[in-house]
PDB file of C-alpha atoms in Angstrom:
ATOM      1  CA  ASN A   1      12.405 -12.911 -12.268  1.00 74.00           C
ATOM      2  CA  ALA A   2      10.461 -15.148  -9.902  1.00 81.00           C
ATOM      3  CA  GLY A   3      11.107 -12.745  -6.995  1.00 93.00           C
ATOM      4  CA  VAL A   4      10.856 -14.451  -3.601  1.00 96.00           C
ATOM      5  CA  THR A   5       9.530 -18.001  -3.570  1.00 96.00           C
ATOM      6  CA  GLN A   6       8.476 -20.004  -0.538  1.00 97.00           C
ATOM      7  CA  THR A   7       7.525 -23.634  -0.126  1.00 95.00           C
ATOM      8  CA  PRO A   8       5.322 -25.173   1.040  1.00 96.00           C
ATOM      9  CA  LYS A   9       2.240 -22.930   1.013  1.00 95.00           C
ATOM     10  CA  PHE A  10       0.495 -24.987   3.691  1.00 96.00           C
ATOM     11  CA  GLN A  11       1.801 -27.477   6.235  1.00 96.00           C
ATOM     12  CA  VAL A  12       0.331 -29.404   9.141  1.00 97.00           C
ATOM     13  CA  LEU A  13       2.709 -30.887  11.703  1.00 97.00           C
ATOM     14  CA  LYS A  14       2.336 -32.847  14.885  1.00 97.00           C
ATOM     15  CA  THR A  15       3.973 -31.632  18.065  1.00 97.00           C
ATOM     16  CA  GLY A  16       7.621 -32.644  18.132  1.00 97.00           C
ATOM     17  CA  GLN A  17       8.055 -33.021  14.389  1.00 97.00           C
ATOM     18  CA  SER A  18      10.720 -31.061  12.552  1.00 96.00           C
ATOM     19  CA  MET A  19      10.574 -29.459   9.143  1.00 96.00           C
ATOM     20  CA  THR A  20      12.227 -26.890   6.907  1.00 97.00           C
ATOM     21  CA  LEU A  21      10.506 -23.965   5.234  1.00 97.00           C
ATOM     22  CA  GLN A  22      12.244 -23.095   2.010  1.00 97.00           C
ATOM     23  CA  CYS A  23      12.879 -19.565   0.760  1.00 97.00           C
ATOM     24  CA  ALA A  24      14.700 -18.460  -2.360  1.00 97.00           C
ATOM     25  CA  GLN A  25      15.187 -15.168  -4.196  1.00 97.00           C
ATOM     26  CA  ASP A  26      16.656 -14.459  -7.609  1.00 96.00           C
ATOM     27  CA  MET A  27      17.324 -10.733  -7.212  1.00 95.00           C
ATOM     28  CA  ASN A  28      20.815 -11.049  -5.709  1.00 94.00           C
ATOM     29  CA  HIS A  29      19.634  -9.352  -2.512  1.00 94.00           C
ATOM     30  CA  GLU A  30      22.022  -9.268   0.424  1.00 91.00           C
ATOM     31  CA  TYR A  31      19.377  -9.048   3.142  1.00 92.00           C
ATOM     32  CA  MET A  32      16.944 -11.895   3.778  1.00 95.00           C
ATOM     33  CA  SER A  33      14.648 -12.377   6.709  1.00 96.00           C
ATOM     34  CA  TRP A  34      11.957 -14.587   8.182  1.00 97.00           C
ATOM     35  CA  TYR A  35       8.878 -13.194   9.915  1.00 96.00           C
ATOM     36  CA  ARG A  36       5.907 -14.734  11.602  1.00 96.00           C
ATOM     37  CA  GLN A  37       2.492 -13.123  11.549  1.00 94.00           C
ATOM     38  CA  ASP A  38      -0.075 -13.970  14.184  1.00 91.00           C
ATOM     39  CA  PRO A  39      -3.675 -12.718  14.438  1.00 83.00           C
ATOM     40  CA  GLY A  40      -3.810  -9.255  15.974  1.00 77.00           C
ATOM     41  CA  MET A  41      -0.035  -8.872  15.961  1.00 80.00           C
ATOM     42  CA  GLY A  42       2.308  -7.259  13.537  1.00 84.00           C
ATOM     43  CA  LEU A  43       5.131  -8.961  11.717  1.00 92.00           C
ATOM     44  CA  ARG A  44       7.762 -10.272  14.094  1.00 93.00           C
ATOM     45  CA  LEU A  45      11.312 -10.967  12.993  1.00 93.00           C
ATOM     46  CA  ILE A  46      12.571 -14.499  13.629  1.00 96.00           C
ATOM     47  CA  HIS A  47      16.021 -14.556  12.011  1.00 96.00           C
ATOM     48  CA  TYR A  48      17.790 -12.530   9.373  1.00 93.00           C
ATOM     49  CA  SER A  49      20.880 -12.600   7.193  1.00 94.00           C
ATOM     50  CA  VAL A  50      22.928  -9.818   5.655  1.00 90.00           C
ATOM     51  CA  GLY A  51      24.827 -12.096   3.281  1.00 91.00           C
ATOM     52  CA  ALA A  52      25.953 -15.644   2.627  1.00 94.00           C
ATOM     53  CA  GLY A  53      27.415 -17.180   5.763  1.00 94.00           C
ATOM     54  CA  ILE A  54      26.040 -14.443   8.051  1.00 93.00           C
ATOM     55  CA  THR A  55      22.902 -14.931  10.124  1.00 95.00           C
ATOM     56  CA  ASP A  56      21.575 -13.442  13.322  1.00 93.00           C
ATOM     57  CA  GLN A  57      18.602 -13.661  15.642  1.00 93.00           C
ATOM     58  CA  GLY A  58      15.608 -11.415  15.527  1.00 92.00           C
ATOM     59  CA  GLU A  59      12.885 -10.756  18.040  1.00 90.00           C
ATOM     60  CA  VAL A  60      11.479 -14.314  18.364  1.00 94.00           C
ATOM     61  CA  PRO A  61      14.222 -16.829  17.452  1.00 96.00           C
ATOM     62  CA  ASN A  62      13.539 -19.616  19.951  1.00 95.00           C
ATOM     63  CA  GLY A  63      12.674 -22.932  18.321  1.00 95.00           C
ATOM     64  CA  TYR A  64      13.997 -21.936  14.905  1.00 97.00           C
ATOM     65  CA  ASN A  65      17.318 -22.279  13.092  1.00 97.00           C
ATOM     66  CA  VAL A  66      18.540 -20.737   9.860  1.00 97.00           C
ATOM     67  CA  SER A  67      21.531 -20.979   7.550  1.00 96.00           C
ATOM     68  CA  ARG A  68      22.631 -19.008   4.498  1.00 97.00           C
ATOM     69  CA  SER A  69      25.049 -21.008   2.401  1.00 96.00           C
ATOM     70  CA  THR A  70      24.233 -19.097  -0.806  1.00 96.00           C
ATOM     71  CA  THR A  71      22.940 -15.605  -1.595  1.00 96.00           C
ATOM     72  CA  GLU A  72      19.771 -17.101  -3.059  1.00 97.00           C
ATOM     73  CA  ASP A  73      18.559 -19.488  -0.345  1.00 97.00           C
ATOM     74  CA  PHE A  74      17.537 -18.919   3.265  1.00 98.00           C
ATOM     75  CA  PRO A  75      15.774 -21.941   4.788  1.00 98.00           C
ATOM     76  CA  LEU A  76      14.051 -21.830   8.171  1.00 98.00           C
ATOM     77  CA  ARG A  77      14.145 -24.985  10.276  1.00 97.00           C
ATOM     78  CA  LEU A  78      11.695 -25.830  13.018  1.00 96.00           C
ATOM     79  CA  LEU A  79      13.573 -28.120  15.356  1.00 92.00           C
ATOM     80  CA  SER A  80      10.700 -29.615  17.385  1.00 96.00           C
ATOM     81  CA  ALA A  81       7.367 -28.110  16.436  1.00 96.00           C
ATOM     82  CA  ALA A  82       5.082 -26.770  19.150  1.00 96.00           C
ATOM     83  CA  PRO A  83       1.462 -25.515  18.917  1.00 96.00           C
ATOM     84  CA  SER A  84       2.771 -22.009  19.734  1.00 96.00           C
ATOM     85  CA  GLN A  85       4.504 -22.057  16.349  1.00 97.00           C
ATOM     86  CA  THR A  86       1.187 -22.198  14.520  1.00 97.00           C
ATOM     87  CA  SER A  87       1.392 -19.068  12.405  1.00 96.00           C
ATOM     88  CA  VAL A  88       1.857 -17.647   8.925  1.00 96.00           C
ATOM     89  CA  TYR A  89       5.515 -17.362   7.972  1.00 97.00           C
ATOM     90  CA  PHE A  90       6.868 -14.864   5.474  1.00 97.00           C
ATOM     91  CA  CYS A  91      10.295 -14.715   3.944  1.00 97.00           C
ATOM     92  CA  ALA A  92      11.498 -11.382   2.575  1.00 96.00           C
ATOM     93  CA  SER A  93      14.537  -9.958   0.841  1.00 96.00           C
ATOM     94  CA  SER A  94      15.964  -6.530   0.222  1.00 93.00           C
ATOM     95  CA  SER A  95      18.978  -4.880  -1.329  1.00 89.00           C
ATOM     96  CA  ARG A  96      21.178  -2.313   0.357  1.00 83.00           C
ATOM     97  CA  THR A  97      21.211   1.359  -0.461  1.00 77.00           C
ATOM     98  CA  SER A  98      24.470   3.221  -0.944  1.00 72.00           C
ATOM     99  CA  GLY A  99      24.059   4.469   2.609  1.00 69.00           C
ATOM    100  CA  LEU A 100      23.979   0.912   3.997  1.00 68.00           C
ATOM    101  CA  SER A 101      20.279   1.097   4.759  1.00 78.00           C
ATOM    102  CA  TYR A 102      17.788  -1.206   3.034  1.00 81.00           C
ATOM    103  CA  ASN A 103      15.570  -0.681   0.040  1.00 86.00           C
ATOM    104  CA  GLU A 104      11.992  -1.959  -0.214  1.00 89.00           C
ATOM    105  CA  GLN A 105      11.388  -5.504   0.921  1.00 92.00           C
ATOM    106  CA  PHE A 106      10.035  -8.169  -1.410  1.00 95.00           C
ATOM    107  CA  PHE A 107       7.945 -10.782   0.355  1.00 96.00           C
ATOM    108  CA  GLY A 108       7.274 -14.388  -0.478  1.00 96.00           C
ATOM    109  CA  PRO A 109       3.651 -15.634  -0.652  1.00 95.00           C
ATOM    110  CA  GLY A 110       3.765 -17.047   2.883  1.00 95.00           C
ATOM    111  CA  THR A 111       3.523 -20.471   4.490  1.00 96.00           C
ATOM    112  CA  ARG A 112       0.544 -21.257   6.669  1.00 95.00           C
ATOM    113  CA  LEU A 113       1.724 -23.682   9.358  1.00 97.00           C
ATOM    114  CA  THR A 114      -0.485 -25.529  11.807  1.00 97.00           C
ATOM    115  CA  VAL A 115       1.020 -27.535  14.647  1.00 97.00           C
ATOM    116  CA  LEU A 116      -1.349 -29.979  16.306  1.00 96.00           C
TER     117      LEU A 116
ATOM    118  CA  LYS B   1      13.917   1.131  20.834  1.00 59.00           C
ATOM    119  CA  ASN B   2      11.858   2.640  18.050  1.00 64.00           C
ATOM    120  CA  GLU B   3       8.131   2.227  18.261  1.00 86.00           C
ATOM    121  CA  VAL B   4       5.988   2.478  15.160  1.00 93.00           C
ATOM    122  CA  GLU B   5       2.365   3.362  15.738  1.00 94.00           C
ATOM    123  CA  GLN B   6      -0.524   3.475  13.304  1.00 96.00           C
ATOM    124  CA  SER B   7      -3.969   4.977  13.441  1.00 95.00           C
ATOM    125  CA  PRO B   8      -6.687   4.106  13.102  1.00 96.00           C
ATOM    126  CA  GLN B   9      -6.487   0.412  13.913  1.00 94.00           C
ATOM    127  CA  ASN B  10      -9.613  -0.307  11.873  1.00 96.00           C
ATOM    128  CA  LEU B  11     -11.339   1.812   9.261  1.00 97.00           C
ATOM    129  CA  THR B  12     -14.567   1.318   7.348  1.00 97.00           C
ATOM    130  CA  ALA B  13     -15.365   3.615   4.438  1.00 97.00           C
ATOM    131  CA  GLN B  14     -17.897   3.906   1.676  1.00 97.00           C
ATOM    132  CA  GLU B  15     -16.774   3.521  -1.903  1.00 97.00           C
ATOM    133  CA  GLY B  16     -15.518   6.829  -3.257  1.00 97.00           C
ATOM    134  CA  GLU B  17     -14.421   8.282   0.069  1.00 97.00           C
ATOM    135  CA  PHE B  18     -11.014   9.852   0.669  1.00 98.00           C
ATOM    136  CA  ILE B  19      -9.052   7.786   3.185  1.00 98.00           C
ATOM    137  CA  THR B  20      -6.108   8.688   5.398  1.00 98.00           C
ATOM    138  CA  ILE B  21      -4.007   6.272   7.441  1.00 98.00           C
ATOM    139  CA  ASN B  22      -1.384   7.651   9.796  1.00 98.00           C
ATOM    140  CA  CYS B  23       1.971   6.359  10.981  1.00 97.00           C
ATOM    141  CA  SER B  24       4.282   7.801  13.615  1.00 96.00           C
ATOM    142  CA  TYR B  25       7.668   6.691  14.869  1.00 94.00           C
ATOM    143  CA  SER B  26       9.910   7.722  17.724  1.00 87.00           C
ATOM    144  CA  VAL B  27      13.501   7.532  16.429  1.00 85.00           C
ATOM    145  CA  GLY B  28      15.188   8.980  13.348  1.00 84.00           C
ATOM    146  CA  ILE B  29      14.974   6.708  10.325  1.00 88.00           C
ATOM    147  CA  SER B  30      16.525   6.217   6.912  1.00 87.00           C
ATOM    148  CA  ALA B  31      13.245   5.502   5.127  1.00 90.00           C
ATOM    149  CA  LEU B  32       9.600   4.716   5.728  1.00 94.00           C
ATOM    150  CA  HIS B  33       7.747   1.975   3.882  1.00 95.00           C
ATOM    151  CA  TRP B  34       4.050   1.407   3.262  1.00 97.00           C
ATOM    152  CA  LEU B  35       2.961  -2.174   2.637  1.00 97.00           C
ATOM    153  CA  GLN B  36      -0.364  -3.694   1.610  1.00 97.00           C
ATOM    154  CA  GLN B  37      -1.741  -7.103   2.534  1.00 95.00           C
ATOM    155  CA  HIS B  38      -5.025  -8.331   1.084  1.00 91.00           C
ATOM    156  CA  PRO B  39      -7.070 -10.835   3.133  1.00 86.00           C
ATOM    157  CA  GLY B  40      -5.375 -14.225   3.016  1.00 80.00           C
ATOM    158  CA  GLY B  41      -2.795 -12.790   0.677  1.00 82.00           C
ATOM    159  CA  GLY B  42       0.818 -11.864   0.454  1.00 89.00           C
ATOM    160  CA  ILE B  43       2.488  -8.589   1.336  1.00 95.00           C
ATOM    161  CA  VAL B  44       3.514  -6.044  -1.284  1.00 95.00           C
ATOM    162  CA  SER B  45       5.497  -2.864  -0.943  1.00 95.00           C
ATOM    163  CA  LEU B  46       3.583   0.252  -2.018  1.00 96.00           C
ATOM    164  CA  PHE B  47       6.015   3.049  -1.237  1.00 95.00           C
ATOM    165  CA  MET B  48       9.442   3.700   0.160  1.00 93.00           C
ATOM    166  CA  LEU B  49      10.089   7.334   1.008  1.00 92.00           C
ATOM    167  CA  SER B  50      12.594   9.341   2.971  1.00 90.00           C
ATOM    168  CA  SER B  51      11.203  12.818   2.330  1.00 92.00           C
ATOM    169  CA  GLY B  52       8.330  14.649   0.715  1.00 94.00           C
ATOM    170  CA  LYS B  53       5.597  12.895  -1.167  1.00 96.00           C
ATOM    171  CA  LYS B  54       5.084  10.053  -3.630  1.00 96.00           C
ATOM    172  CA  LYS B  55       2.064   9.194  -5.751  1.00 96.00           C
ATOM    173  CA  HIS B  56       1.068   5.995  -7.501  1.00 95.00           C
ATOM    174  CA  GLY B  57      -2.337   5.970  -9.096  1.00 96.00           C
ATOM    175  CA  ARG B  58      -4.914   6.755  -6.402  1.00 97.00           C
ATOM    176  CA  LEU B  59      -2.406   6.287  -3.580  1.00 97.00           C
ATOM    177  CA  ILE B  60      -0.373   9.130  -2.111  1.00 98.00           C
ATOM    178  CA  ALA B  61       2.226   8.823   0.649  1.00 98.00           C
ATOM    179  CA  THR B  62       3.711  11.755   2.515  1.00 97.00           C
ATOM    180  CA  ILE B  63       6.332  12.010   5.217  1.00 96.00           C
ATOM    181  CA  ASN B  64       7.302  14.770   7.648  1.00 95.00           C
ATOM    182  CA  ILE B  65      10.764  13.929   8.962  1.00 92.00           C
ATOM    183  CA  GLN B  66      10.782  16.662  11.611  1.00 93.00           C
ATOM    184  CA  GLU B  67       7.480  15.485  13.094  1.00 94.00           C
ATOM    185  CA  LYS B  68       8.327  11.770  12.584  1.00 94.00           C
ATOM    186  CA  HIS B  69       5.003  11.205  10.889  1.00 96.00           C
ATOM    187  CA  SER B  70       3.737   9.757   7.613  1.00 97.00           C
ATOM    188  CA  SER B  71       0.329   9.493   6.010  1.00 98.00           C
ATOM    189  CA  LEU B  72      -1.060   7.207   3.345  1.00 98.00           C
ATOM    190  CA  HIS B  73      -3.978   8.640   1.404  1.00 98.00           C
ATOM    191  CA  ILE B  74      -6.334   6.782  -0.903  1.00 98.00           C
ATOM    192  CA  THR B  75      -8.450   8.903  -3.218  1.00 96.00           C
ATOM    193  CA  ALA B  76     -11.748   7.658  -4.660  1.00 96.00           C
ATOM    194  CA  SER B  77     -11.592   4.471  -2.579  1.00 97.00           C
ATOM    195  CA  HIS B  78     -12.825   1.213  -4.073  1.00 96.00           C
ATOM    196  CA  PRO B  79     -13.752  -2.140  -2.483  1.00 96.00           C
ATOM    197  CA  ARG B  80     -10.575  -3.650  -3.952  1.00 95.00           C
ATOM    198  CA  ASP B  81      -8.612  -1.316  -1.672  1.00 97.00           C
ATOM    199  CA  SER B  82      -9.843  -3.364   1.287  1.00 97.00           C
ATOM    200  CA  ALA B  83      -6.670  -4.685   2.897  1.00 97.00           C
ATOM    201  CA  VAL B  84      -4.350  -4.276   5.842  1.00 96.00           C
ATOM    202  CA  TYR B  85      -1.927  -1.398   5.395  1.00 97.00           C
ATOM    203  CA  ILE B  86       1.355  -1.719   7.259  1.00 97.00           C
ATOM    204  CA  CYS B  87       3.845   1.015   8.008  1.00 96.00           C
ATOM    205  CA  ALA B  88       7.494  -0.001   8.466  1.00 95.00           C
ATOM    206  CA  VAL B  89      10.731   1.908   9.003  1.00 92.00           C
ATOM    207  CA  SER B  90      14.337   1.191   8.083  1.00 87.00           C
ATOM    208  CA  TYR B  91      17.479   2.713   9.461  1.00 83.00           C
ATOM    209  CA  SER B  92      20.999   3.574   8.451  1.00 74.00           C
ATOM    210  CA  TYR B  93      23.763   1.042   9.029  1.00 69.00           C
ATOM    211  CA  GLY B  94      21.621  -1.973   8.262  1.00 66.00           C
ATOM    212  CA  GLN B  95      19.468  -2.248  11.350  1.00 75.00           C
ATOM    213  CA  ASN B  96      16.373  -4.360  10.921  1.00 84.00           C
ATOM    214  CA  PHE B  97      13.009  -3.086   9.788  1.00 88.00           C
ATOM    215  CA  VAL B  98      10.458  -2.225  12.459  1.00 90.00           C
ATOM    216  CA  PHE B  99       6.810  -2.721  11.629  1.00 93.00           C
ATOM    217  CA  GLY B 100       3.660  -1.040  12.832  1.00 93.00           C
ATOM    218  CA  PRO B 101       0.638  -3.115  13.868  1.00 92.00           C
ATOM    219  CA  GLY B 102      -1.260  -2.413  10.648  1.00 94.00           C
ATOM    220  CA  THR B 103      -4.533  -0.674   9.787  1.00 96.00           C
ATOM    221  CA  ARG B 104      -7.393  -2.848   8.574  1.00 95.00           C
ATOM    222  CA  LEU B 105      -9.382  -1.014   5.875  1.00 97.00           C
ATOM    223  CA  SER B 106     -12.766  -2.122   4.596  1.00 97.00           C
ATOM    224  CA  VAL B 107     -14.318  -0.226   1.696  1.00 97.00           C
ATOM    225  CA  LEU B 108     -18.004  -0.949   1.247  1.00 97.00           C
ATOM    226  CA  PRO B 109     -19.730  -0.733  -2.140  1.00 95.00           C
TER     227      PRO B 109
END
């Protein structure tokens, strides 16, 4: 199993450019999520999905879009990059317990994004 | 809204010392998770626990559901334990994880 994979590892954008961060998992997990991590702050949830075709907003969704057409893939799109989106982005996935809670999360290696 | 707090925020220890990191939360949870992030590195899950105690090598995690408190202990600390340790909670009925701010640990040789 590859676990959770993310591409690219590093990216530099100019203000106003758009791009897609890719995330894929091969563990058949229902739950997938995107977080951003900024210096001195904890992980903040951007968007999440509880299954193919189902997505919802997290704590900081503005400026980002997601889709979940398959169980495996959960891309994050930056519509018009801004310097405030300079951050490290992590994708994660998790399976459900029998009680409808979530098991441990598996994280991708992260994408370090700089917006100039 | 559940808040997850951790203490201390930063911790410096000498190699070999016994280390304790604390986590507290305000609302009932389904499980508590301890994560580790090395400098410039990815995030890995160390423990998921809903009661009692778990041990993996030199790491021990405990949880007290009544007091809404968990501790992560590291015995015989080593410089390779230097990392940020993150506490997170998950709930019943599929609510999202909530993360603490992390504890930055430095173990000096």
